Every structure is written in structure tokens, then in C-alpha cells.
Amino acid sequence: MGFGILVVGYFITFIMSMTLYGWAIRLVGYIIMASACMKIKEYFPHFKYSILVLALLTISGGADAVLEISRLVGYAPAWFEQATVINGYARFALQLAFHFALLISVSFAAGSVDLPDKRISAVMDIVAVSFSSFMYILAMTHPRLNGVAVLVGLAANIMVLVLLFGCYMRICPEGDEDMPRGKTKIPFVDKINDSLEKRNLEEVEKSKAEIAARRRSLQERNERNAQKDKKKKK
């Protein structure tokens, strides 16, 4: 459906990009998430807004790449610094808009497939992302809060990542409810998925055994009652 690819793209964009070459990693992440949202849009139209914001983020990421590569080759006019700052503000605003568009879309998707817990999680994540953005803005005027802002932002990103992974595990096209999840070709993701699939199968088998045992118990009780009724009639 696309949620698995979205999980990978989100992880690349907001977790792996916390490095020296984050500008390149983010650009790759934007493209991966856009391809994932295009797949999900076939089932949940609200994701078209996430695609629109990701298109703008890709443009911003391309501008980042041009600026950084130019610096690496030794071409850095004075206006590059100002352009970098402006693009940084634009990226911040667009990433915030993307989170709102994404989480609202997830909320609608969860509601349409009767997953109230995921809908509540999406609302909580909107609050977390809003607070993270507030801390980021506050850190601009109070540099001592930079570390706190980074930690709060990381926590918010992890919350969103967990929500998306939950959607990947529980939302699927109609008719594929009992089908095993496809491989993402990401070793640690596939390992987690295999473990969860195994646990789910064990729970299903356990539930089936309990239901069968209850049915046998009920049948035996009905038979005993029927025999008692026959004896009373005699």
C-alpha cells in the first residue's frame, strides 16, 4: 500500500539526516516519501496534500544541494549565506506543513478503517510536532535551549515514526487482511516485521484454540443438560 516505504523515507529524512551531509540524505528521503504517498493516495485521497508539500520540499532540498556543492568546489559568493538562511526558514515551515498534512491524512485514514487508537495517536503527534516547532523557534532567541530543542524534535519524530509503522502493520487494502506483509528489503525492518508477524500468528492460533475449547465445553454442557432432561421425563 505504501506505508512501509513511507516509514523508510521518514526515517531517512528526519533521523538519518542528522549528520554533516544531511542536505543530501533529506533530498533522498523527500523523494522516497513522495513515491510512498502517491501509492497511499490511491486508497486515501487526503495524502495528495502531503505530496504537494513534499514537491516543495524537494525543490528546497535541491536548492540546498546546489548551495552545498558550490561551497565544496570553492564557489561561494557573499549572497550564498543569506540564501542558505532563507532556504533554512523555508524548509522549517514546509516540514511543519508536511507533518500537519501527513498526520491529518493519517487521522482520516485511520478513521475510515475503524482504528480509533491510531487516530488519537495522530492527534497527539500533531501536538508533539507543534511543541517541537515552538521549542525550535524559542531556541533561535535562546541558544542555550538548542540541546533541548533537538531532543524534543527527535522525540516528536520518533512518535510519528512509531505511528507510521503502526499504520504499516494494521492498514492494508481490502481483501488482503490475511496476507503476509511484503519484504521491504531493509534488513532491520524486515526482521522486526517477521517477529511481529510470528507473534500475531501465535496470538491468532491461541485465540482459535481458546474458542475451540469453549465450544467443546459448551457442547459437553448442553449434552449433559439434555441427558438430565431425558432422565427427568422418564
PDB file of C-alpha atoms in Angstrom:
ATOM      1  CA  MET A   1       0.000   0.000   0.000  1.00  0.00           C
ATOM      2  CA  GLY A   2       2.928   2.362   0.612  1.00  0.00           C
ATOM      3  CA  PHE A   3       3.108   2.786   4.391  1.00  0.00           C
ATOM      4  CA  GLY A   4       6.230   0.596   4.589  1.00  0.00           C
ATOM      5  CA  ILE A   5       8.058   2.802   2.091  1.00  0.00           C
ATOM      6  CA  LEU A   6       6.799   5.865   3.956  1.00  0.00           C
ATOM      7  CA  VAL A   7       8.319   4.545   7.195  1.00  0.00           C
ATOM      8  CA  VAL A   8      11.693   4.090   5.491  1.00  0.00           C
ATOM      9  CA  GLY A   9      11.524   7.520   3.830  1.00  0.00           C
ATOM     10  CA  TYR A  10      10.552   9.256   7.071  1.00  0.00           C
ATOM     11  CA  PHE A  11      13.392   7.544   8.952  1.00  0.00           C
ATOM     12  CA  ILE A  12      15.892   8.628   6.298  1.00  0.00           C
ATOM     13  CA  THR A  13      14.592  12.207   6.192  1.00  0.00           C
ATOM     14  CA  PHE A  14      14.249  13.025   9.877  1.00  0.00           C
ATOM     15  CA  ILE A  15      16.546  10.592  11.699  1.00  0.00           C
ATOM     16  CA  MET A  16      19.412   9.651   9.371  1.00  0.00           C
ATOM     17  CA  SER A  17      19.760  13.242   8.132  1.00  0.00           C
ATOM     18  CA  MET A  18      21.158  14.389  11.481  1.00  0.00           C
ATOM     19  CA  THR A  19      24.685  14.271  10.004  1.00  0.00           C
ATOM     20  CA  LEU A  20      27.146  16.548   8.206  1.00  0.00           C
ATOM     21  CA  TYR A  21      25.651  15.620   4.814  1.00  0.00           C
ATOM     22  CA  GLY A  22      22.037  15.848   5.945  1.00  0.00           C
ATOM     23  CA  TRP A  23      21.166  18.007   2.926  1.00  0.00           C
ATOM     24  CA  ALA A  24      21.796  15.041   0.586  1.00  0.00           C
ATOM     25  CA  ILE A  25      20.059  12.489   2.820  1.00  0.00           C
ATOM     26  CA  ARG A  26      16.983  14.700   3.218  1.00  0.00           C
ATOM     27  CA  LEU A  27      16.639  15.084  -0.543  1.00  0.00           C
ATOM     28  CA  VAL A  28      16.624  11.300  -0.978  1.00  0.00           C
ATOM     29  CA  GLY A  29      14.111  10.976   1.863  1.00  0.00           C
ATOM     30  CA  TYR A  30      11.733  13.526   0.318  1.00  0.00           C
ATOM     31  CA  ILE A  31      11.674  11.599  -2.962  1.00  0.00           C
ATOM     32  CA  ILE A  32      11.068   8.261  -1.208  1.00  0.00           C
ATOM     33  CA  MET A  33       8.220   9.697   0.898  1.00  0.00           C
ATOM     34  CA  ALA A  34       6.638  11.314  -2.180  1.00  0.00           C
ATOM     35  CA  SER A  35       6.618   7.965  -4.012  1.00  0.00           C
ATOM     36  CA  ALA A  36       5.074   6.318  -0.929  1.00  0.00           C
ATOM     37  CA  CYS A  37       2.363   8.969  -0.582  1.00  0.00           C
ATOM     38  CA  MET A  38       1.477   8.589  -4.266  1.00  0.00           C
ATOM     39  CA  LYS A  39       0.805   4.896  -3.640  1.00  0.00           C
ATOM     40  CA  ILE A  40      -1.207   5.562  -0.486  1.00  0.00           C
ATOM     41  CA  LYS A  41      -3.230   8.259  -2.290  1.00  0.00           C
ATOM     42  CA  GLU A  42      -4.827   5.519  -4.399  1.00  0.00           C
ATOM     43  CA  TYR A  43      -6.625   4.375  -1.230  1.00  0.00           C
ATOM     44  CA  PHE A  44      -6.753   7.586   0.830  1.00  0.00           C
ATOM     45  CA  PRO A  45      -7.074  10.768  -1.329  1.00  0.00           C
ATOM     46  CA  HIS A  46      -6.142  13.135   1.519  1.00  0.00           C
ATOM     47  CA  PHE A  47      -2.476  12.205   1.026  1.00  0.00           C
ATOM     48  CA  LYS A  48      -2.427  14.423  -2.084  1.00  0.00           C
ATOM     49  CA  TYR A  49      -1.695  17.374   0.220  1.00  0.00           C
ATOM     50  CA  SER A  50       1.382  15.626   1.612  1.00  0.00           C
ATOM     51  CA  ILE A  51       2.584  15.058  -1.965  1.00  0.00           C
ATOM     52  CA  LEU A  52       2.183  18.767  -2.741  1.00  0.00           C
ATOM     53  CA  VAL A  53       4.249  19.818   0.281  1.00  0.00           C
ATOM     54  CA  LEU A  54       6.874  17.161  -0.491  1.00  0.00           C
ATOM     55  CA  ALA A  55       7.210  18.575  -4.005  1.00  0.00           C
ATOM     56  CA  LEU A  56       8.033  21.972  -2.481  1.00  0.00           C
ATOM     57  CA  LEU A  57      10.430  20.345  -0.014  1.00  0.00           C
ATOM     58  CA  THR A  58      12.186  18.594  -2.891  1.00  0.00           C
ATOM     59  CA  ILE A  59      12.703  21.973  -4.572  1.00  0.00           C
ATOM     60  CA  SER A  60      14.070  23.362  -1.299  1.00  0.00           C
ATOM     61  CA  GLY A  61      16.289  20.281  -0.954  1.00  0.00           C
ATOM     62  CA  GLY A  62      17.568  20.787  -4.487  1.00  0.00           C
ATOM     63  CA  ALA A  63      18.450  24.389  -3.646  1.00  0.00           C
ATOM     64  CA  ASP A  64      20.299  23.125  -0.552  1.00  0.00           C
ATOM     65  CA  ALA A  65      22.234  20.681  -2.723  1.00  0.00           C
ATOM     66  CA  VAL A  66      23.251  23.403  -5.192  1.00  0.00           C
ATOM     67  CA  LEU A  67      24.439  25.678  -2.371  1.00  0.00           C
ATOM     68  CA  GLU A  68      26.391  22.946  -0.580  1.00  0.00           C
ATOM     69  CA  ILE A  69      28.011  21.511  -3.706  1.00  0.00           C
ATOM     70  CA  SER A  70      29.021  25.014  -4.805  1.00  0.00           C
ATOM     71  CA  ARG A  71      30.734  25.521  -1.467  1.00  0.00           C
ATOM     72  CA  LEU A  72      32.524  22.191  -1.794  1.00  0.00           C
ATOM     73  CA  VAL A  73      34.009  23.192  -5.157  1.00  0.00           C
ATOM     74  CA  GLY A  74      35.046  26.585  -3.799  1.00  0.00           C
ATOM     75  CA  TYR A  75      32.351  28.781  -5.325  1.00  0.00           C
ATOM     76  CA  ALA A  76      30.610  30.695  -2.512  1.00  0.00           C
ATOM     77  CA  PRO A  77      29.553  34.296  -3.288  1.00  0.00           C
ATOM     78  CA  ALA A  78      28.551  36.538  -0.395  1.00  0.00           C
ATOM     79  CA  TRP A  79      24.837  36.122  -1.079  1.00  0.00           C
ATOM     80  CA  PHE A  80      25.079  32.340  -0.520  1.00  0.00           C
ATOM     81  CA  GLU A  81      24.961  32.848   3.229  1.00  0.00           C
ATOM     82  CA  GLN A  82      21.725  34.818   3.027  1.00  0.00           C
ATOM     83  CA  ALA A  83      20.247  32.305   0.573  1.00  0.00           C
ATOM     84  CA  THR A  84      21.115  29.455   2.955  1.00  0.00           C
ATOM     85  CA  VAL A  85      19.372  31.179   5.864  1.00  0.00           C
ATOM     86  CA  ILE A  86      16.240  31.915   3.821  1.00  0.00           C
ATOM     87  CA  ASN A  87      16.110  28.368   2.499  1.00  0.00           C
ATOM     88  CA  GLY A  88      16.532  27.068   6.048  1.00  0.00           C
ATOM     89  CA  TYR A  89      13.481  29.019   7.209  1.00  0.00           C
ATOM     90  CA  ALA A  90      11.536  27.810   4.179  1.00  0.00           C
ATOM     91  CA  ARG A  91      12.496  24.192   4.923  1.00  0.00           C
ATOM     92  CA  PHE A  92      11.395  24.566   8.540  1.00  0.00           C
ATOM     93  CA  ALA A  93       7.994  25.956   7.523  1.00  0.00           C
ATOM     94  CA  LEU A  94       7.496  23.321   4.816  1.00  0.00           C
ATOM     95  CA  GLN A  95       8.463  20.446   7.118  1.00  0.00           C
ATOM     96  CA  LEU A  96       5.954  21.695   9.675  1.00  0.00           C
ATOM     97  CA  ALA A  97       3.288  21.914   6.953  1.00  0.00           C
ATOM     98  CA  PHE A  98       4.215  18.409   5.790  1.00  0.00           C
ATOM     99  CA  HIS A  99       3.776  16.987   9.276  1.00  0.00           C
ATOM    100  CA  PHE A 100       0.364  18.600   9.619  1.00  0.00           C
ATOM    101  CA  ALA A 101      -0.731  17.357   6.179  1.00  0.00           C
ATOM    102  CA  LEU A 102       0.643  13.871   6.844  1.00  0.00           C
ATOM    103  CA  LEU A 103      -0.820  13.444  10.324  1.00  0.00           C
ATOM    104  CA  ILE A 104      -4.231  14.810   9.362  1.00  0.00           C
ATOM    105  CA  SER A 105      -4.257  12.397   6.407  1.00  0.00           C
ATOM    106  CA  VAL A 106      -3.281   9.508   8.691  1.00  0.00           C
ATOM    107  CA  SER A 107      -6.087  10.509  11.060  1.00  0.00           C
ATOM    108  CA  PHE A 108      -8.638  10.360   8.235  1.00  0.00           C
ATOM    109  CA  ALA A 109      -7.219   7.049   7.005  1.00  0.00           C
ATOM    110  CA  ALA A 110      -7.356   5.506  10.482  1.00  0.00           C
ATOM    111  CA  GLY A 111     -10.923   6.709  10.926  1.00  0.00           C
ATOM    112  CA  SER A 112     -12.029   5.210   7.609  1.00  0.00           C
ATOM    113  CA  VAL A 113     -10.744   1.752   8.591  1.00  0.00           C
ATOM    114  CA  ASP A 114     -12.012   1.938  12.177  1.00  0.00           C
ATOM    115  CA  LEU A 115      -8.699   2.339  14.020  1.00  0.00           C
ATOM    116  CA  PRO A 116      -9.543   4.904  16.730  1.00  0.00           C
ATOM    117  CA  ASP A 117      -6.242   4.350  18.567  1.00  0.00           C
ATOM    118  CA  LYS A 118      -4.247   5.412  15.500  1.00  0.00           C
ATOM    119  CA  ARG A 119      -6.496   8.425  15.042  1.00  0.00           C
ATOM    120  CA  ILE A 120      -5.845   9.501  18.638  1.00  0.00           C
ATOM    121  CA  SER A 121      -2.099   8.911  18.145  1.00  0.00           C
ATOM    122  CA  ALA A 122      -2.155  11.148  15.064  1.00  0.00           C
ATOM    123  CA  VAL A 123      -3.731  13.971  17.077  1.00  0.00           C
ATOM    124  CA  MET A 124      -1.166  13.500  19.870  1.00  0.00           C
ATOM    125  CA  ASP A 125       1.634  13.609  17.300  1.00  0.00           C
ATOM    126  CA  ILE A 126       0.275  16.897  15.913  1.00  0.00           C
ATOM    127  CA  VAL A 127       0.548  18.328  19.420  1.00  0.00           C
ATOM    128  CA  ALA A 128       4.084  16.912  19.804  1.00  0.00           C
ATOM    129  CA  VAL A 129       5.239  18.327  16.456  1.00  0.00           C
ATOM    130  CA  SER A 130       3.693  21.725  17.289  1.00  0.00           C
ATOM    131  CA  PHE A 131       5.514  21.809  20.634  1.00  0.00           C
ATOM    132  CA  SER A 132       8.751  20.740  18.931  1.00  0.00           C
ATOM    133  CA  SER A 133       8.406  23.603  16.443  1.00  0.00           C
ATOM    134  CA  PHE A 134       7.746  26.043  19.282  1.00  0.00           C
ATOM    135  CA  MET A 135      10.935  24.877  21.039  1.00  0.00           C
ATOM    136  CA  TYR A 136      12.902  25.286  17.802  1.00  0.00           C
ATOM    137  CA  ILE A 137      11.681  28.880  17.414  1.00  0.00           C
ATOM    138  CA  LEU A 138      12.393  29.568  21.093  1.00  0.00           C
ATOM    139  CA  ALA A 139      15.936  28.231  20.696  1.00  0.00           C
ATOM    140  CA  MET A 140      16.580  30.831  17.977  1.00  0.00           C
ATOM    141  CA  THR A 141      16.384  33.585  20.594  1.00  0.00           C
ATOM    142  CA  HIS A 142      17.710  31.453  23.472  1.00  0.00           C
ATOM    143  CA  PRO A 143      20.705  29.450  22.141  1.00  0.00           C
ATOM    144  CA  ARG A 144      21.078  27.640  25.474  1.00  0.00           C
ATOM    145  CA  LEU A 145      17.887  25.740  24.602  1.00  0.00           C
ATOM    146  CA  ASN A 146      19.354  24.280  21.401  1.00  0.00           C
ATOM    147  CA  GLY A 147      20.060  20.913  23.002  1.00  0.00           C
ATOM    148  CA  VAL A 148      16.564  20.701  24.492  1.00  0.00           C
ATOM    149  CA  ALA A 149      15.010  21.661  21.146  1.00  0.00           C
ATOM    150  CA  VAL A 150      16.947  18.904  19.355  1.00  0.00           C
ATOM    151  CA  LEU A 151      15.868  16.273  21.900  1.00  0.00           C
ATOM    152  CA  VAL A 152      12.221  17.377  21.780  1.00  0.00           C
ATOM    153  CA  GLY A 153      12.316  17.323  17.985  1.00  0.00           C
ATOM    154  CA  LEU A 154      13.846  13.844  17.970  1.00  0.00           C
ATOM    155  CA  ALA A 155      11.183  12.583  20.383  1.00  0.00           C
ATOM    156  CA  ALA A 156       8.414  14.010  18.164  1.00  0.00           C
ATOM    157  CA  ASN A 157       9.945  12.395  15.075  1.00  0.00           C
ATOM    158  CA  ILE A 158      10.131   9.028  16.822  1.00  0.00           C
ATOM    159  CA  MET A 159       6.475   9.330  17.833  1.00  0.00           C
ATOM    160  CA  VAL A 160       5.483   9.947  14.209  1.00  0.00           C
ATOM    161  CA  LEU A 161       7.704   7.071  13.061  1.00  0.00           C
ATOM    162  CA  VAL A 162       6.006   4.700  15.514  1.00  0.00           C
ATOM    163  CA  LEU A 163       2.578   5.832  14.287  1.00  0.00           C
ATOM    164  CA  LEU A 164       3.517   5.263  10.641  1.00  0.00           C
ATOM    165  CA  PHE A 165       4.905   1.836  11.452  1.00  0.00           C
ATOM    166  CA  GLY A 166       1.659   1.000  13.242  1.00  0.00           C
ATOM    167  CA  CYS A 167      -0.260   2.046  10.119  1.00  0.00           C
ATOM    168  CA  TYR A 168       2.015  -0.166   8.035  1.00  0.00           C
ATOM    169  CA  MET A 169       1.217  -3.128  10.279  1.00  0.00           C
ATOM    170  CA  ARG A 170      -2.542  -2.588  10.553  1.00  0.00           C
ATOM    171  CA  ILE A 171      -3.782  -0.843   7.401  1.00  0.00           C
ATOM    172  CA  CYS A 172      -3.940  -2.832   4.179  1.00  0.00           C
ATOM    173  CA  PRO A 173      -6.104  -2.985   1.025  1.00  0.00           C
ATOM    174  CA  GLU A 174      -9.494  -4.662   1.379  1.00  0.00           C
ATOM    175  CA  GLY A 175      -9.182  -8.419   0.859  1.00  0.00           C
ATOM    176  CA  ASP A 176      -5.507  -8.570   1.899  1.00  0.00           C
ATOM    177  CA  GLU A 177      -6.173  -8.716   5.643  1.00  0.00           C
ATOM    178  CA  ASP A 178      -4.782 -12.250   5.996  1.00  0.00           C
ATOM    179  CA  MET A 179      -1.920 -11.845   3.524  1.00  0.00           C
ATOM    180  CA  PRO A 180       1.642 -11.736   4.928  1.00  0.00           C
ATOM    181  CA  ARG A 181       3.441  -8.408   4.727  1.00  0.00           C
ATOM    182  CA  GLY A 182       5.781  -7.956   1.771  1.00  0.00           C
ATOM    183  CA  LYS A 183       9.511  -7.545   2.258  1.00  0.00           C
ATOM    184  CA  THR A 184      10.905  -4.012   2.359  1.00  0.00           C
ATOM    185  CA  LYS A 185      14.471  -5.243   1.632  1.00  0.00           C
ATOM    186  CA  ILE A 186      15.616  -3.229   4.657  1.00  0.00           C
ATOM    187  CA  PRO A 187      17.139  -5.922   6.950  1.00  0.00           C
ATOM    188  CA  PHE A 188      16.250  -4.444  10.357  1.00  0.00           C
ATOM    189  CA  VAL A 189      12.718  -3.516   9.217  1.00  0.00           C
ATOM    190  CA  ASP A 190      12.105  -6.990   7.773  1.00  0.00           C
ATOM    191  CA  LYS A 191      13.442  -8.574  10.965  1.00  0.00           C
ATOM    192  CA  ILE A 192      11.003  -6.552  13.087  1.00  0.00           C
ATOM    193  CA  ASN A 193       8.153  -7.366  10.703  1.00  0.00           C
ATOM    194  CA  ASP A 194       8.927 -11.104  10.805  1.00  0.00           C
ATOM    195  CA  SER A 195       8.968 -11.025  14.599  1.00  0.00           C
ATOM    196  CA  LEU A 196       5.627  -9.196  14.741  1.00  0.00           C
ATOM    197  CA  GLU A 197       4.065 -11.493  12.131  1.00  0.00           C
ATOM    198  CA  LYS A 198       5.180 -14.536  14.135  1.00  0.00           C
ATOM    199  CA  ARG A 199       3.725 -13.059  17.324  1.00  0.00           C
ATOM    200  CA  ASN A 200       0.456 -12.224  15.556  1.00  0.00           C
ATOM    201  CA  LEU A 201       0.174 -15.769  14.190  1.00  0.00           C
ATOM    202  CA  GLU A 202       0.805 -17.183  17.667  1.00  0.00           C
ATOM    203  CA  GLU A 203      -1.936 -14.947  19.101  1.00  0.00           C
ATOM    204  CA  VAL A 204      -4.342 -16.000  16.345  1.00  0.00           C
ATOM    205  CA  GLU A 205      -3.631 -19.696  16.934  1.00  0.00           C
ATOM    206  CA  LYS A 206      -4.024 -19.198  20.678  1.00  0.00           C
ATOM    207  CA  SER A 207      -7.356 -17.436  20.173  1.00  0.00           C
ATOM    208  CA  LYS A 208      -8.568 -20.211  17.858  1.00  0.00           C
ATOM    209  CA  ALA A 209      -7.611 -22.850  20.444  1.00  0.00           C
ATOM    210  CA  GLU A 210      -9.449 -20.965  23.206  1.00  0.00           C
ATOM    211  CA  ILE A 211     -12.566 -20.604  21.046  1.00  0.00           C
ATOM    212  CA  ALA A 212     -12.484 -24.303  20.161  1.00  0.00           C
ATOM    213  CA  ALA A 213     -12.096 -25.248  23.829  1.00  0.00           C
ATOM    214  CA  ARG A 214     -15.054 -23.044  24.798  1.00  0.00           C
ATOM    215  CA  ARG A 215     -17.188 -24.583  22.074  1.00  0.00           C
ATOM    216  CA  ARG A 216     -16.334 -28.100  23.262  1.00  0.00           C
ATOM    217  CA  SER A 217     -17.100 -27.132  26.836  1.00  0.00           C
ATOM    218  CA  LEU A 218     -20.416 -25.604  25.805  1.00  0.00           C
ATOM    219  CA  GLN A 219     -21.310 -28.647  23.710  1.00  0.00           C
ATOM    220  CA  GLU A 220     -20.473 -31.035  26.564  1.00  0.00           C
ATOM    221  CA  ARG A 221     -22.574 -28.982  28.980  1.00  0.00           C
ATOM    222  CA  ASN A 222     -25.501 -28.960  26.569  1.00  0.00           C
ATOM    223  CA  GLU A 223     -25.221 -32.744  26.192  1.00  0.00           C
ATOM    224  CA  ARG A 224     -25.201 -33.219  29.973  1.00  0.00           C
ATOM    225  CA  ASN A 225     -28.243 -30.967  30.330  1.00  0.00           C
ATOM    226  CA  ALA A 226     -30.013 -32.880  27.581  1.00  0.00           C
ATOM    227  CA  GLN A 227     -29.311 -36.172  29.359  1.00  0.00           C
ATOM    228  CA  LYS A 228     -30.643 -34.777  32.647  1.00  0.00           C
ATOM    229  CA  ASP A 229     -33.824 -33.636  30.911  1.00  0.00           C
ATOM    230  CA  LYS A 230     -34.332 -37.125  29.468  1.00  0.00           C
ATOM    231  CA  LYS A 231     -33.918 -38.717  32.904  1.00  0.00           C
ATOM    232  CA  LYS A 232     -36.461 -36.310  34.411  1.00  0.00           C
ATOM    233  CA  LYS A 233     -39.011 -37.183  31.704  1.00  0.00           C
ATOM    234  CA  LYS A 234     -38.588 -40.870  32.414  1.00  0.00           C
TER     235      LYS A 234
END
